[in-house]
Coordinates of C-alpha atoms in Angstrom, one line a residue:
M1 CA 16.4 -22.7 0.4
Q2 CA 15.0 -26.2 0.1
D3 CA 11.3 -26.7 -0.1
N4 CA 11.0 -28.9 3.0
A5 CA 7.9 -29.7 4.9
P6 CA 6.9 -27.0 7.4
S7 CA 8.1 -27.3 10.9
P8 CA 5.7 -27.0 13.8
E9 CA 4.4 -23.6 14.6
P10 CA 6.3 -21.6 17.2
S11 CA 5.1 -21.4 20.8
N12 CA 3.2 -18.2 19.9
N13 CA 1.0 -20.4 17.6
G14 CA 2.7 -18.9 14.6
M15 CA 1.6 -15.3 15.2
V16 CA 3.8 -12.9 13.2
A17 CA 5.8 -10.4 15.3
D18 CA 4.3 -7.2 14.0
A19 CA 0.7 -8.4 13.7
Y20 CA -2.0 -6.8 15.7
S21 CA -2.4 -8.7 19.0
D22 CA -6.1 -9.1 18.6
N23 CA -6.3 -9.7 14.8
W24 CA -9.1 -11.9 13.4
V25 CA -6.7 -14.4 11.8
D26 CA -5.1 -15.5 15.0
L27 CA -8.4 -15.3 17.0
Y28 CA -11.0 -16.8 14.6
A29 CA -9.6 -18.3 11.4
P30 CA -9.5 -22.1 11.1
A31 CA -6.0 -23.2 12.1
P32 CA -5.1 -24.8 8.7
T33 CA -5.8 -21.5 7.0
R34 CA -3.8 -19.2 9.3
P35 CA -0.3 -19.6 7.8
Y36 CA -1.7 -18.7 4.3
L37 CA -3.7 -15.8 5.7
R38 CA -0.5 -14.6 7.4
L39 CA 1.3 -14.8 4.1
S40 CA -1.4 -12.5 2.7
R41 CA -0.9 -10.1 5.6
A42 CA -4.6 -10.6 6.5
D43 CA -3.5 -10.2 10.2
R44 CA -2.0 -6.8 9.2
P45 CA -4.7 -5.0 7.3
I46 CA -2.9 -1.6 7.0
G47 CA -1.3 -2.7 3.7
T48 CA -4.7 -3.5 2.1
W49 CA -5.9 0.0 3.1
L50 CA -2.8 1.6 1.6
L51 CA -3.3 -0.3 -1.7
L52 CA -7.1 0.4 -1.7
L53 CA -7.3 4.1 -0.9
P54 CA -5.5 5.3 -4.1
C55 CA -8.1 3.3 -6.0
W56 CA -11.0 5.1 -4.3
W57 CA -9.2 8.4 -4.8
G58 CA -9.0 7.7 -8.5
L59 CA -12.7 6.6 -8.8
T60 CA -14.1 9.6 -6.9
L61 CA -12.0 12.1 -8.8
A62 CA -13.0 10.5 -12.1
M63 CA -16.6 10.9 -11.2
L64 CA -16.0 14.6 -10.4
Y65 CA -14.1 14.9 -13.6
D66 CA -16.8 13.9 -16.0
G67 CA -19.8 14.4 -13.7
Q68 CA -21.3 11.1 -14.8
P69 CA -21.5 8.7 -11.9
T70 CA -23.2 5.4 -12.7
W71 CA -24.3 2.3 -10.9
H72 CA -21.3 0.5 -12.3
D73 CA -19.2 2.7 -10.2
L74 CA -20.6 0.9 -7.2
W75 CA -19.2 -2.3 -8.5
I76 CA -15.8 -0.6 -9.3
F77 CA -15.8 0.6 -5.6
I78 CA -16.5 -2.9 -4.3
G79 CA -14.3 -4.7 -6.9
C80 CA -11.4 -2.4 -5.9
A81 CA -11.8 -3.5 -2.3
I82 CA -11.9 -7.2 -3.1
G83 CA -9.1 -6.8 -5.6
A84 CA -6.9 -4.8 -3.2
F85 CA -7.2 -7.6 -0.5
L86 CA -6.4 -10.3 -3.0
M87 CA -3.6 -8.5 -4.9
R88 CA -2.0 -7.3 -1.8
G89 CA -2.1 -10.9 -0.6
A90 CA -0.6 -12.2 -3.8
G91 CA 2.1 -9.4 -3.8
C92 CA 3.0 -10.1 -0.2
T93 CA 3.2 -13.8 -0.9
W94 CA 5.6 -13.1 -3.8
N95 CA 7.6 -10.8 -1.6
D96 CA 7.9 -13.5 1.1
I97 CA 9.0 -16.1 -1.4
T98 CA 11.7 -13.9 -2.9
D99 CA 12.8 -12.5 0.5
R100 CA 12.7 -15.7 2.5
E101 CA 16.5 -15.8 3.2
F102 CA 16.6 -12.1 4.1
D103 CA 13.5 -12.5 6.4
A104 CA 15.2 -15.3 8.3
Q105 CA 18.0 -12.9 9.3
V106 CA 15.8 -10.0 10.5
A107 CA 14.3 -10.1 14.0
R108 CA 10.9 -8.6 12.9
T109 CA 10.4 -10.9 9.9
R110 CA 11.8 -14.2 10.9
S111 CA 8.4 -15.2 12.3
R112 CA 6.8 -14.9 8.9
P113 CA 5.3 -18.2 7.6
I114 CA 8.0 -19.2 5.2
P115 CA 11.2 -18.6 7.3
S116 CA 9.4 -19.9 10.4
G117 CA 8.5 -23.1 8.5
Q118 CA 4.7 -22.8 8.6
V119 CA 4.5 -22.8 4.8
T120 CA 6.6 -24.4 2.1
V121 CA 7.7 -22.4 -0.9
K122 CA 5.6 -24.7 -3.1
G123 CA 2.6 -24.1 -1.0
A124 CA 3.2 -20.3 -1.0
T125 CA 3.5 -20.3 -4.8
I126 CA 0.2 -22.1 -5.2
W127 CA -1.5 -19.7 -2.8
M128 CA -0.1 -16.7 -4.7
V129 CA -1.5 -18.1 -8.0
V130 CA -4.9 -18.7 -6.5
Q131 CA -5.2 -15.1 -5.3
A132 CA -3.9 -13.7 -8.6
V133 CA -6.4 -15.7 -10.7
I134 CA -9.4 -14.6 -8.6
S135 CA -8.1 -11.0 -8.9
F136 CA -7.9 -11.4 -12.7
A137 CA -11.5 -12.6 -12.8
I138 CA -12.5 -9.4 -11.1
L139 CA -10.4 -7.3 -13.5
L140 CA -12.2 -8.9 -16.4
T141 CA -15.5 -7.2 -15.3
L142 CA -14.0 -3.8 -16.2
N143 CA -13.5 -2.1 -19.5
S144 CA -10.7 -3.1 -21.9
A145 CA -8.5 -0.1 -21.1
A146 CA -8.6 -0.9 -17.4
I147 CA -7.9 -4.6 -18.0
R148 CA -4.7 -3.6 -19.9
L149 CA -3.6 -1.4 -17.1
G150 CA -4.3 -4.1 -14.6
V151 CA -2.1 -6.6 -16.4
L152 CA 0.6 -3.9 -16.7
A153 CA 0.5 -3.5 -13.0
L154 CA 2.2 -6.8 -12.6
V155 CA 5.5 -5.3 -13.7
P156 CA 6.2 -3.1 -10.7
V157 CA 4.7 -5.8 -8.4
A158 CA 7.2 -8.3 -9.8
I159 CA 10.2 -5.9 -9.5
Y160 CA 9.6 -4.5 -6.1
P161 CA 10.9 -7.4 -3.9
F162 CA 14.3 -7.2 -5.7
A163 CA 14.6 -3.4 -5.6
K164 CA 16.2 -3.4 -2.1
R165 CA 19.1 -5.4 -3.6
F166 CA 20.1 -2.8 -6.3
T167 CA 18.8 0.6 -5.2
W168 CA 18.6 2.8 -2.1
W169 CA 15.1 3.8 -3.2
P170 CA 13.0 0.5 -3.0
Q171 CA 10.2 2.7 -1.5
M172 CA 9.9 4.3 -5.0
F173 CA 9.2 0.9 -6.5
L174 CA 6.6 0.2 -3.8
G175 CA 5.0 3.5 -4.6
L176 CA 4.8 2.6 -8.3
A177 CA 3.0 -0.7 -7.4
F178 CA 0.8 0.5 -4.5
N179 CA -0.7 3.5 -6.2
W180 CA -1.4 1.9 -9.6
G181 CA -5.0 1.6 -8.5
A182 CA -5.4 5.4 -8.9
L183 CA -4.8 4.9 -12.7
L184 CA -6.8 1.7 -12.9
A185 CA -10.0 2.9 -11.1
W186 CA -10.0 6.2 -13.0
T187 CA -9.8 4.3 -16.3
A188 CA -12.4 1.8 -15.1
H189 CA -14.8 4.8 -14.8
T190 CA -13.8 6.9 -17.8
G191 CA -12.6 4.3 -20.2
R192 CA -9.3 6.2 -20.8
L193 CA -6.3 7.5 -18.8
D194 CA -6.3 11.3 -18.3
A195 CA -3.8 13.7 -16.9
P196 CA -5.4 14.2 -13.5
A197 CA -5.1 10.5 -12.8
V198 CA -1.4 10.6 -13.6
V199 CA -0.8 13.5 -11.3
L200 CA -2.8 11.8 -8.6
Y201 CA -0.6 8.7 -9.1
L202 CA 2.5 10.8 -8.5
A203 CA 0.9 12.2 -5.4
G204 CA 0.4 8.7 -4.1
I205 CA 4.0 7.8 -4.8
A206 CA 5.2 10.7 -2.7
W207 CA 2.8 9.6 0.1
T208 CA 4.3 6.0 -0.1
L209 CA 7.8 7.4 0.1
F210 CA 6.6 9.2 3.3
Y211 CA 5.0 6.3 5.1
D212 CA 7.3 3.5 3.9
T213 CA 10.4 5.4 4.9
I214 CA 8.8 5.6 8.4
Y215 CA 8.1 1.8 8.2
A216 CA 11.7 1.0 7.1
H217 CA 13.2 2.6 10.1
Q218 CA 12.1 -0.4 12.2
D219 CA 14.8 -2.5 10.4
T220 CA 17.7 -0.2 9.7
E221 CA 20.2 -2.1 12.0
D222 CA 19.3 -5.6 10.6
D223 CA 19.2 -4.2 7.0
A224 CA 22.7 -2.8 7.4
L225 CA 24.0 -6.1 8.6
I226 CA 22.6 -8.1 5.7
G227 CA 23.1 -5.4 3.0
V228 CA 19.5 -4.5 2.3
K229 CA 19.0 -0.9 1.1
S230 CA 16.2 1.5 2.0
T231 CA 15.4 5.2 2.1
A232 CA 15.5 4.9 5.9
R233 CA 19.2 3.9 5.7
L234 CA 19.9 6.4 3.0
F235 CA 18.4 9.4 4.8
G236 CA 19.4 8.4 8.4
E237 CA 19.3 11.3 10.8
N238 CA 18.1 13.5 7.9
S239 CA 14.9 11.5 7.5
G240 CA 12.7 14.2 9.1
Q241 CA 13.8 16.7 6.4
W242 CA 13.1 14.2 3.6
L243 CA 9.7 13.3 5.0
R244 CA 8.7 17.0 5.0
R245 CA 9.6 17.1 1.3
F246 CA 7.5 14.1 0.6
L247 CA 4.7 15.7 2.6
M248 CA 4.8 18.8 0.4
A249 CA 5.0 16.8 -2.8
T250 CA 2.0 14.8 -1.7
V251 CA -0.1 17.8 -0.9
G252 CA 1.0 19.8 -3.9
L253 CA 0.5 17.1 -6.5
M254 CA -2.8 15.9 -5.1
G255 CA -4.0 19.5 -5.0
L256 CA -3.0 19.9 -8.7
A257 CA -4.9 16.6 -9.5
V258 CA -8.0 17.9 -7.8
V259 CA -7.9 21.2 -9.8
Y260 CA -7.4 19.3 -13.1
A261 CA -10.2 16.9 -12.2
V262 CA -12.9 19.2 -10.9
L263 CA -12.5 22.4 -13.0
P264 CA -14.0 20.9 -16.2
N265 CA -17.5 20.0 -14.8
G266 CA -17.5 20.8 -11.1
S267 CA -18.9 23.8 -9.3
V268 CA -16.7 26.3 -7.5
F269 CA -18.1 24.9 -4.2
A270 CA -17.2 21.3 -5.2
L271 CA -13.7 22.5 -6.1
A272 CA -13.3 24.3 -2.8
L273 CA -14.4 21.3 -0.8
A274 CA -12.3 18.8 -2.8
I275 CA -9.2 20.9 -2.5
L276 CA -9.5 20.8 1.3
G277 CA -8.8 17.0 1.1
P278 CA -5.1 17.2 0.3
W279 CA -4.8 20.2 2.7
A280 CA -6.2 18.2 5.6
M281 CA -4.1 15.2 4.6
G282 CA -1.0 17.3 4.8
W283 CA -1.9 18.4 8.4
H284 CA -2.3 14.8 9.4
M285 CA 1.1 14.0 7.9
A286 CA 2.6 17.0 9.7
W287 CA 1.1 15.6 13.0
Q288 CA 3.0 12.4 12.3
L289 CA 6.2 14.2 11.9
R290 CA 5.8 15.9 15.3
G291 CA 5.9 12.4 16.9
L292 CA 8.8 11.1 14.7
D293 CA 11.5 9.1 16.6
I294 CA 13.5 7.1 14.1
H295 CA 15.3 5.2 17.0
N296 CA 12.0 3.9 18.5
S297 CA 10.7 1.0 16.4
A298 CA 7.4 0.7 18.2
K299 CA 6.7 4.4 17.5
M300 CA 7.6 4.0 13.8
L301 CA 5.2 1.1 13.5
Q302 CA 2.5 3.1 15.2
L303 CA 3.0 6.1 12.9
F304 CA 3.0 3.9 9.9
R305 CA -0.3 2.3 10.8
V306 CA -2.1 5.7 11.2
N307 CA -1.6 6.3 7.5
R308 CA -4.8 4.5 6.9
D309 CA -6.5 7.5 8.4
T310 CA -4.2 9.8 6.4
G311 CA -5.4 8.3 3.2
I312 CA -9.1 8.3 4.2
I313 CA -9.1 12.0 4.9
P314 CA -9.0 13.2 1.2
L315 CA -11.4 10.5 0.2
L316 CA -14.0 11.9 2.5
F317 CA -13.6 15.4 1.0
F318 CA -13.8 14.0 -2.6
A319 CA -16.9 12.0 -1.8
A320 CA -18.6 15.1 -0.2
A321 CA -17.7 17.2 -3.2
L322 CA -19.7 14.7 -5.4
L323 CA -22.8 15.7 -3.5
L324 CA -22.5 19.4 -4.6

């Protein structure tokens, strides 16, 4: 695709098809910034939450693990939020650069800034670098072990957009990238990577397989036409059965991570309260399954979006356990 000047915005003022109708970007952001904020998915904040929440899981469990919360943890908490917004934006920009030809052929994605002509590839590349550089500056405020992990995180981020071309499991690669924050935030607190963080990371990957399979069901027909692979296409009518497996893996692995993390220094009451987190999360995922309709794209998008609440649930229990 040639890097031509962007064409005029569509009649909907450039709004992306699956954005929230009342999002702040389309309502309040200065017009020249909107295409770039859309590239970063700022008009669709669910992805930032899904990247951020594993960071906060890792941080809170790390504090339960060693029983030594500090004021620096407040900066880790804030830095994760800023970094999640920026790195999600950089990752989505990279995804849109690599997928621009596919996106132009899919009804839901052809309104994105690059295929719709709002942003050139050159402009998108510059915007991606700006976001990544600011994120790296935040990373440098953490300890050396966390910095090394943060740099290593670029590997799954770089690979993910190409995964749908060579595997039926691109959602696995998304899980590897989106849950890296559990490892990073844990290490930012403790200075080292411990087993509970790795188990928590695996729980997050199972959760990603759950919610992103739901998300991918919006595009199965278009994906089949253009040859894009996904777990939604792979599982088809058996998706409900696979989603239940991912639910059980999420709850089981997160429960194991909680036990590993809290037992060394936490009280019995803290352990009991923290273990309720994955249990309640599982019930929320089960509630989603009761409304599953893989042939209803609007319903699939709705279910995907409620996973922000799914991920907040265990975080609340972990935070409460810190008070005991």
